[in-house]
PDB file of C-alpha atoms in Angstrom:
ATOM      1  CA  UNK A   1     135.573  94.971  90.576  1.00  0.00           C
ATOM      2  CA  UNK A   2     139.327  94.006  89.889  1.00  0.00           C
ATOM      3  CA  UNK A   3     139.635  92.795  93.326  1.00  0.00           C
ATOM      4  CA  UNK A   4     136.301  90.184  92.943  1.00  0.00           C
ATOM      5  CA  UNK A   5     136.954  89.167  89.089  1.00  0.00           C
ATOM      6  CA  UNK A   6     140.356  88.423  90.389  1.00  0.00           C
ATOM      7  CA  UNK A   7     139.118  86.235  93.319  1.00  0.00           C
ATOM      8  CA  UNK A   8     137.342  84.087  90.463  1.00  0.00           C
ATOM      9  CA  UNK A   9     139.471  83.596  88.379  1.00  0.00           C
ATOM     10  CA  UNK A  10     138.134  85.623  85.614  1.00  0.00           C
ATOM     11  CA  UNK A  11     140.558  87.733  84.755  1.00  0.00           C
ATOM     12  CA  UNK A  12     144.980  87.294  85.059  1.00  0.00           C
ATOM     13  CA  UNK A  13     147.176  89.665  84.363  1.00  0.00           C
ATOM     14  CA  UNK A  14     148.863  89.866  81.326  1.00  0.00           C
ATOM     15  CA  UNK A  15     145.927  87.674  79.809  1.00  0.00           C
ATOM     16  CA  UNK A  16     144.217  89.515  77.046  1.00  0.00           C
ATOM     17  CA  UNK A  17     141.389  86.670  76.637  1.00  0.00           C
ATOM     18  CA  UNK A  18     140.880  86.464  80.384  1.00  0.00           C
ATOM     19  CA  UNK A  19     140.504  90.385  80.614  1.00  0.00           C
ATOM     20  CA  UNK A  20     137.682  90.345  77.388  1.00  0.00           C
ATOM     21  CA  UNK A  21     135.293  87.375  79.163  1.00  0.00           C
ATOM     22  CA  UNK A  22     135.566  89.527  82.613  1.00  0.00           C
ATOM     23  CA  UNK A  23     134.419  92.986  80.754  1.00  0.00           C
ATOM     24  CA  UNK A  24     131.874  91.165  79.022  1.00  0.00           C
ATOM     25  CA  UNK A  25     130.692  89.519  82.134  1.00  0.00           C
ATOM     26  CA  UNK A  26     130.732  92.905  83.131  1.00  0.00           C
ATOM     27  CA  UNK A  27     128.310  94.002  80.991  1.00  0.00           C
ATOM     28  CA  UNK A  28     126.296  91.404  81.035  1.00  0.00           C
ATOM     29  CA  UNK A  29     126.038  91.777  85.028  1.00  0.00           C
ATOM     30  CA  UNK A  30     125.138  95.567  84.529  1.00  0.00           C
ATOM     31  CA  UNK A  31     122.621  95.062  81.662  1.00  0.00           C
ATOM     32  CA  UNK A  32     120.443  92.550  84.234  1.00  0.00           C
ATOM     33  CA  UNK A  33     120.497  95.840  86.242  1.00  0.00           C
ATOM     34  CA  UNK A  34     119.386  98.591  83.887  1.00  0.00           C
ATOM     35  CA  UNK A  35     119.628  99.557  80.631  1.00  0.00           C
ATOM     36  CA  UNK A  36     119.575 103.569  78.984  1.00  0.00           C
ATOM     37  CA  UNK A  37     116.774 105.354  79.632  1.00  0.00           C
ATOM     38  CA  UNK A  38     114.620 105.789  76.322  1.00  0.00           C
ATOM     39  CA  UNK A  39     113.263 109.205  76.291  1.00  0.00           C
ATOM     40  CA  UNK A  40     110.675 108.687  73.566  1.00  0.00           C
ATOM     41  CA  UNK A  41     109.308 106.175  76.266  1.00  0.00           C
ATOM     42  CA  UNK A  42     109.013 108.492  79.257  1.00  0.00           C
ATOM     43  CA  UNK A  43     106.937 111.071  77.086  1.00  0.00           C
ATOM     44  CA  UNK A  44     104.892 108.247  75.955  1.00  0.00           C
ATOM     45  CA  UNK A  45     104.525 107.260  79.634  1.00  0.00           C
ATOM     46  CA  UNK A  46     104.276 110.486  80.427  1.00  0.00           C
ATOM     47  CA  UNK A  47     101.332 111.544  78.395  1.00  0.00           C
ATOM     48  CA  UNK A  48      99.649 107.773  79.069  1.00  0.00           C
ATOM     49  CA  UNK A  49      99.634 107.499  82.736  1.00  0.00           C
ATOM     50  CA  UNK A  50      97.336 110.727  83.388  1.00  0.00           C
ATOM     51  CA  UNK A  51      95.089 108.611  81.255  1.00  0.00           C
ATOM     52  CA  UNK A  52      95.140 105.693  83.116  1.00  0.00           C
ATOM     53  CA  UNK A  53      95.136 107.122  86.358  1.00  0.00           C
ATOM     54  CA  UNK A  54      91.849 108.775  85.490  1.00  0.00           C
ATOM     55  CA  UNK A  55      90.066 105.688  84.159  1.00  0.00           C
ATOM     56  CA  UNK A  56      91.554 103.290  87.307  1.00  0.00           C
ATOM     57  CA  UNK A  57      91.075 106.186  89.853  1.00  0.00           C
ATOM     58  CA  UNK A  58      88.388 109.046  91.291  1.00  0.00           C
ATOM     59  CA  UNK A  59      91.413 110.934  92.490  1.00  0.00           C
ATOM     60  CA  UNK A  60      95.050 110.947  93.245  1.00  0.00           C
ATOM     61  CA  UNK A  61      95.684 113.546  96.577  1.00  0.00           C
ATOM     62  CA  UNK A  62      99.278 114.053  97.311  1.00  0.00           C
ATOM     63  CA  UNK A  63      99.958 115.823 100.948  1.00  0.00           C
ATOM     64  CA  UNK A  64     101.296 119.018  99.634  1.00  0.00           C
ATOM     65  CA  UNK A  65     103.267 120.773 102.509  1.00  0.00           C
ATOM     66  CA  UNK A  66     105.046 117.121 102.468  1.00  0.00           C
ATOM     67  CA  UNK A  67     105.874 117.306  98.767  1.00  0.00           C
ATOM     68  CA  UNK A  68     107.413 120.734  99.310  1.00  0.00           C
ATOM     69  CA  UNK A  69     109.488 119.594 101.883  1.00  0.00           C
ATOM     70  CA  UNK A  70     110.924 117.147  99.088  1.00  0.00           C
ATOM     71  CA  UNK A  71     111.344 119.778  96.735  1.00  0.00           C
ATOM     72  CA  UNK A  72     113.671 121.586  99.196  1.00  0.00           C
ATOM     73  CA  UNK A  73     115.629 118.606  99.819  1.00  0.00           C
ATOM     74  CA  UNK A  74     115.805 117.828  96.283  1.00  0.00           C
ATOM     75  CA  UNK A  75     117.609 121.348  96.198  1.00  0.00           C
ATOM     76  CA  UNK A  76     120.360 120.032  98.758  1.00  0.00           C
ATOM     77  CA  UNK A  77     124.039 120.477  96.538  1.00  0.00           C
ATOM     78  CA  UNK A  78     125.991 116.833  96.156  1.00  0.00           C
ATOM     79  CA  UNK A  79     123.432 114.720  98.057  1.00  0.00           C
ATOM     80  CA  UNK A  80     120.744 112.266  96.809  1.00  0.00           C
ATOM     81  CA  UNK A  81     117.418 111.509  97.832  1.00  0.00           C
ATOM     82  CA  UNK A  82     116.321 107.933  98.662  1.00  0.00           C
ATOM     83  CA  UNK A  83     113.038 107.184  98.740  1.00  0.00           C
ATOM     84  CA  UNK A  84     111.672 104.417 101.206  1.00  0.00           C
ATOM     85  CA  UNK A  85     108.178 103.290 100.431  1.00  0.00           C
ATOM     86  CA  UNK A  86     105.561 101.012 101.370  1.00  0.00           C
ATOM     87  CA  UNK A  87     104.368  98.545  98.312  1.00  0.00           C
ATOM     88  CA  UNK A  88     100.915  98.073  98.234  1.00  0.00           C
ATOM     89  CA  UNK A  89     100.525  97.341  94.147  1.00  0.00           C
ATOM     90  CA  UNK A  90     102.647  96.820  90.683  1.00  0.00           C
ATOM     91  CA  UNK A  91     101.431 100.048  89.747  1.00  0.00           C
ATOM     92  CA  UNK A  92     103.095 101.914  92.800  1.00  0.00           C
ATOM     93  CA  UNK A  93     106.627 102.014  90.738  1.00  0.00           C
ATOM     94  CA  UNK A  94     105.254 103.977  88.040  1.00  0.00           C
ATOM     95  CA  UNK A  95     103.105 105.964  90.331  1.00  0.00           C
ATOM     96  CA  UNK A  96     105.839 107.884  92.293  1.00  0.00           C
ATOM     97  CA  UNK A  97     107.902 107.599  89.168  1.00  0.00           C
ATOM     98  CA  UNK A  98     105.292 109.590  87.317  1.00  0.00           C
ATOM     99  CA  UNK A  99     104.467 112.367  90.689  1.00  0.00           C
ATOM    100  CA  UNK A 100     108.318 112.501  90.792  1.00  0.00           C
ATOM    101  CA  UNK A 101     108.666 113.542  87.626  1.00  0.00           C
ATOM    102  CA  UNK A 102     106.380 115.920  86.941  1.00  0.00           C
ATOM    103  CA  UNK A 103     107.263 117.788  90.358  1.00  0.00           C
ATOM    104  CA  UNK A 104     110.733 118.308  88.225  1.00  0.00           C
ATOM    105  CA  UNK A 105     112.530 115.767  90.684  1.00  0.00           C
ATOM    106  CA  UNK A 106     113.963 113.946  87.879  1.00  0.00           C
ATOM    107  CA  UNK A 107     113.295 110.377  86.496  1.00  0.00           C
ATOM    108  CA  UNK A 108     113.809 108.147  89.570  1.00  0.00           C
ATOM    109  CA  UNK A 109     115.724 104.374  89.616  1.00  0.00           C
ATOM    110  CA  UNK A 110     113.082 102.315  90.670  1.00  0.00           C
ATOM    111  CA  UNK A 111     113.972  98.947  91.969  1.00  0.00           C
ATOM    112  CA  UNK A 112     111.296  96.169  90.536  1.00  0.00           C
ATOM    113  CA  UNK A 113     110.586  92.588  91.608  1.00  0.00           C
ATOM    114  CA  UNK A 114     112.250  89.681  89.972  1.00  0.00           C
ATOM    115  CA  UNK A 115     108.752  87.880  88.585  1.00  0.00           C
ATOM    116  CA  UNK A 116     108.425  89.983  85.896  1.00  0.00           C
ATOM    117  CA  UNK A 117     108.085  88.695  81.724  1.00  0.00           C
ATOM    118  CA  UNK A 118     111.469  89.427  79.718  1.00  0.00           C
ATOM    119  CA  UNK A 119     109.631  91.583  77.438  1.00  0.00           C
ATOM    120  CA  UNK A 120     108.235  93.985  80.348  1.00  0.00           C
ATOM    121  CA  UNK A 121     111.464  93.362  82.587  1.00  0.00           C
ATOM    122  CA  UNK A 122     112.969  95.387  79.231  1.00  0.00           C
ATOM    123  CA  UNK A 123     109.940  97.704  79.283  1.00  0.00           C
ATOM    124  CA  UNK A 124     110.316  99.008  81.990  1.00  0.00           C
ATOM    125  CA  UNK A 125     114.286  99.360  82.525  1.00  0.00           C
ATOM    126  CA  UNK A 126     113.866 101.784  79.478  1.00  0.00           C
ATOM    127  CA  UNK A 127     111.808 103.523  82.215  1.00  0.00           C
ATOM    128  CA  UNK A 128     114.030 103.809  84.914  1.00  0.00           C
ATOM    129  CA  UNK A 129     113.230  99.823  86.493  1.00  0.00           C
ATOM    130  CA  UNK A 130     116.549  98.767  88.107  1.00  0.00           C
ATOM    131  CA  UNK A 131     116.315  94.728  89.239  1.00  0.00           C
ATOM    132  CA  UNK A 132     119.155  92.585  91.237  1.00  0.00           C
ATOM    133  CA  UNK A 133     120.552  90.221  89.023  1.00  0.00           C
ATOM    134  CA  UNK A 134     120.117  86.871  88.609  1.00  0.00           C
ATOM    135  CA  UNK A 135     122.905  85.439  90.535  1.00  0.00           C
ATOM    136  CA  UNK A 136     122.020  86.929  93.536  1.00  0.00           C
ATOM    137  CA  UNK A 137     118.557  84.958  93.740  1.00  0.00           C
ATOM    138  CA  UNK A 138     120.918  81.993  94.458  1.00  0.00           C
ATOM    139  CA  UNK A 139     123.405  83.581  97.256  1.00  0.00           C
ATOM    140  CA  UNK A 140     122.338  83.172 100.571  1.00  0.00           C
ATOM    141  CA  UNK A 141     124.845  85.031 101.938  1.00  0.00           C
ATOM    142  CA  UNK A 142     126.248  88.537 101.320  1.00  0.00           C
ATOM    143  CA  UNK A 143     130.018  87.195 101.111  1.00  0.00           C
ATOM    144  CA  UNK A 144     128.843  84.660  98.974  1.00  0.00           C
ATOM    145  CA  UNK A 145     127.696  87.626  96.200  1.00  0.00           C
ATOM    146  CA  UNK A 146     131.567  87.616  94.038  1.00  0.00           C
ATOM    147  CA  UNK A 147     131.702  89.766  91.270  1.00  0.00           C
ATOM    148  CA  UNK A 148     127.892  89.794  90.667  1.00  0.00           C
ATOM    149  CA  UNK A 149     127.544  91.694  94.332  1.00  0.00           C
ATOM    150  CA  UNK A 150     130.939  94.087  93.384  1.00  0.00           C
ATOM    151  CA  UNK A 151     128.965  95.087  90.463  1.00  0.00           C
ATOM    152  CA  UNK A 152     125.453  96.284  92.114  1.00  0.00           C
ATOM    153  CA  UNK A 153     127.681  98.431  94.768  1.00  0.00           C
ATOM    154  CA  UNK A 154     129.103 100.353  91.838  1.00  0.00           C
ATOM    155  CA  UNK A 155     126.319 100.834  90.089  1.00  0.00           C
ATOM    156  CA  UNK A 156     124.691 101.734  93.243  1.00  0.00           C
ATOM    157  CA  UNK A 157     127.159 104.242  93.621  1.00  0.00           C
ATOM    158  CA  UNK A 158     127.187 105.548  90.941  1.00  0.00           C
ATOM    159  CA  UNK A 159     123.327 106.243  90.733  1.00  0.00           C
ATOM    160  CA  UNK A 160     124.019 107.967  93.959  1.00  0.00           C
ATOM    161  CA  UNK A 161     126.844 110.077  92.789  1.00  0.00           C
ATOM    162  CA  UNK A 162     125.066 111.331  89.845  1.00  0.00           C
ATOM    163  CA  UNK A 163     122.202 112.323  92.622  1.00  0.00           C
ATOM    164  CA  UNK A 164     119.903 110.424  90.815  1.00  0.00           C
ATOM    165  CA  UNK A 165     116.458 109.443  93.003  1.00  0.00           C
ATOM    166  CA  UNK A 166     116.383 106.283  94.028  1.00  0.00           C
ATOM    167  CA  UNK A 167     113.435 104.286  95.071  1.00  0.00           C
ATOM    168  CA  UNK A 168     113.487 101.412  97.513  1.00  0.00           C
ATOM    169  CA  UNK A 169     110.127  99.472  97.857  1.00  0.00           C
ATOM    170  CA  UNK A 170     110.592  97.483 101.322  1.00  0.00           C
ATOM    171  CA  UNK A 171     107.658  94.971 100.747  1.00  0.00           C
ATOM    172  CA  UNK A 172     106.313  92.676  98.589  1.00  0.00           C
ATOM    173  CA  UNK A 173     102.850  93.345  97.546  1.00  0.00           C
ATOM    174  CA  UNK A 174     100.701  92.820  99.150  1.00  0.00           C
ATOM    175  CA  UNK A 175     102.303  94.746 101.845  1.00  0.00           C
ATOM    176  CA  UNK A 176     103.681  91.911 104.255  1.00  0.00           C
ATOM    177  CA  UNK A 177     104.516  94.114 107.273  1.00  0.00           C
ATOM    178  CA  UNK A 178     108.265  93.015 107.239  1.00  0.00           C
ATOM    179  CA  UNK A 179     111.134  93.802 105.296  1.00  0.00           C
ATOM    180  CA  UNK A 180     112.108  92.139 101.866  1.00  0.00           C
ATOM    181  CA  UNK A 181     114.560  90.238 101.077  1.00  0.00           C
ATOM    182  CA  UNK A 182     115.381  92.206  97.809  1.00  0.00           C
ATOM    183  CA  UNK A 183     114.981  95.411  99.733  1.00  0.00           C
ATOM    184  CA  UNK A 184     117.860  94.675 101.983  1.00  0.00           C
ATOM    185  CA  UNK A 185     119.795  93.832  99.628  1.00  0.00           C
ATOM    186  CA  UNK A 186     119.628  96.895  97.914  1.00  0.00           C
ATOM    187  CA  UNK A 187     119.537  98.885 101.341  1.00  0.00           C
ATOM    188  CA  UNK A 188     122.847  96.674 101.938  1.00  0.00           C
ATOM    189  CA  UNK A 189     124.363  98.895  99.019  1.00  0.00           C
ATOM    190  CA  UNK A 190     123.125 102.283 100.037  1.00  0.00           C
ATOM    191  CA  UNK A 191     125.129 102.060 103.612  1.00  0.00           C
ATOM    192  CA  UNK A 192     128.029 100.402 102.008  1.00  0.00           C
ATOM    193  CA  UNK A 193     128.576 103.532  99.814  1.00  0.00           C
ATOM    194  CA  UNK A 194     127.834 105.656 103.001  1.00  0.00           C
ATOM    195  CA  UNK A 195     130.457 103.733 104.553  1.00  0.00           C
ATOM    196  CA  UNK A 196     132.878 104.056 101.598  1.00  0.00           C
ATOM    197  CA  UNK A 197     132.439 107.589 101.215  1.00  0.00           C
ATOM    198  CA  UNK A 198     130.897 107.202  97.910  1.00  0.00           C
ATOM    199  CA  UNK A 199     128.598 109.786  98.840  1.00  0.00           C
ATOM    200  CA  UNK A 200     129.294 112.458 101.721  1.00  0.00           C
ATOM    201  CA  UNK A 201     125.577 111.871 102.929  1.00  0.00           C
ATOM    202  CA  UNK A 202     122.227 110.771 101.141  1.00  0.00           C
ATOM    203  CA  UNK A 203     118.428 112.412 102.411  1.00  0.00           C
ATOM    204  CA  UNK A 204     116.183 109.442 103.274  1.00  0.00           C
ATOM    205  CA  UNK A 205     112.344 109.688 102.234  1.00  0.00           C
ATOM    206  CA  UNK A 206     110.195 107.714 104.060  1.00  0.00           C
ATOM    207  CA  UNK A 207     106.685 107.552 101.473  1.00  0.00           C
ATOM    208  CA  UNK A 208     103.321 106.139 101.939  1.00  0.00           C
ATOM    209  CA  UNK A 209     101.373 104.707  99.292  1.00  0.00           C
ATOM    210  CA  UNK A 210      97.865 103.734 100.259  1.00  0.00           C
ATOM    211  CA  UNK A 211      94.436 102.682  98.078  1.00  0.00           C
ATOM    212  CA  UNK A 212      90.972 102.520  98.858  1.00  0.00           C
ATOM    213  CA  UNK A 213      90.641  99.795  96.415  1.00  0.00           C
ATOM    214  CA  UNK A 214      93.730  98.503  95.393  1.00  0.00           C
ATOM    215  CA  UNK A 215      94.343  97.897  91.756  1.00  0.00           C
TER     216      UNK A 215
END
């Protein structure tokens, strides 16, 4: 992060002023990410999306010899799972964030699209939402990213060292058949913390999510 603020010109050494506007850049990189998870939110969620589910939905059938195999890798000591899934809705993030939960995985970062309303952009970060920031809707290229691009790898990371799940949707809905432009950006991170030793190893998911009728 040094090495990219540097490269901008946002922080000198010795310069206490310079040094303040780069950690508050900092933040204000990360905070476009994610923000703290709220638990009082998740219970709500929680306790609401049963609910829903019922009144959108006949049914909701999970493969279950699948799921256990997740369980066990879940179980695997200092590596994270990374779950790779189709996108067929805007309700598929809180889907497998809700099944993934309540199978005692943990409360997944779920990567969300960038045309989404402030107020439910904030929404659902409190759930676990992670988004790219803004400034890399603008770079074309990966070496063009600076310090906004040195921040996502950490914070990639980092989710990865605290073996938290991480979900990866690789299409826009509806499901276009190709990969994403946001997805490989974010699979860009994943293999540069592979590569960086971040992580000794990560256990890759590969998930289906399919309607009759989608919502």
């Amino acid at each position: 992060l040094q090495d990219a603020a540097s490269s901008q010109d946002l922080a000198s050494r010795g310069d206490e002023g310079s040094q303040q506007r780069w950690k508050e850049e900092l933040c204000r990189i990360l905070g476009e990410i994610q923000a703290p998870l709220s638990p009082l939110l998740l219970r709500l969620c929680h306790w609401l999306l049963p609910k829903l589910l019922t009144r959108l939905f006949l049914g909701v059938r999970l493969h279950r010899g699948q799921l256990e195999m997740v369980l066990r890798a879940a179980r695997t000591p200092e590596v994270p799972l990374v779950f790779l899934c189709s996108h067929q809705s805007q309700l598929d993030g809180l889907l497998l964030s809700f099944v993934l939960r309540s199978q005692g995985i943990g409360v997944p970062r779920v990567t969300v699209g960038a045309r989404t309303s402030p107020r439910l952009r904030s929404l659902l970060q409190r759930l676990g939402g992670i988004f790219l920031p803004s400034g890399m809707a603008q770079t074309w290229s990966d070496r063009d990213e600076g310090l906004t691009g040195a921040v996502l790898d950490a914070y990639v990371q980092e989710v990865l060292r605290s073996r938290q799940p991480l979900v990866l949707f690789l299409e826009e809905p509806p499901a276009s058949l190709r990969l994403a432009e946001p997805a490989r950006r974010w699979l860009l991170r994943v293999l540069r913390a592979l590569r960086d030793g971040a992580v000794p190893d990560v256990l890759v998911v590969p998930v289906g999510i399919a309607y009759d009728v989608a919502p």
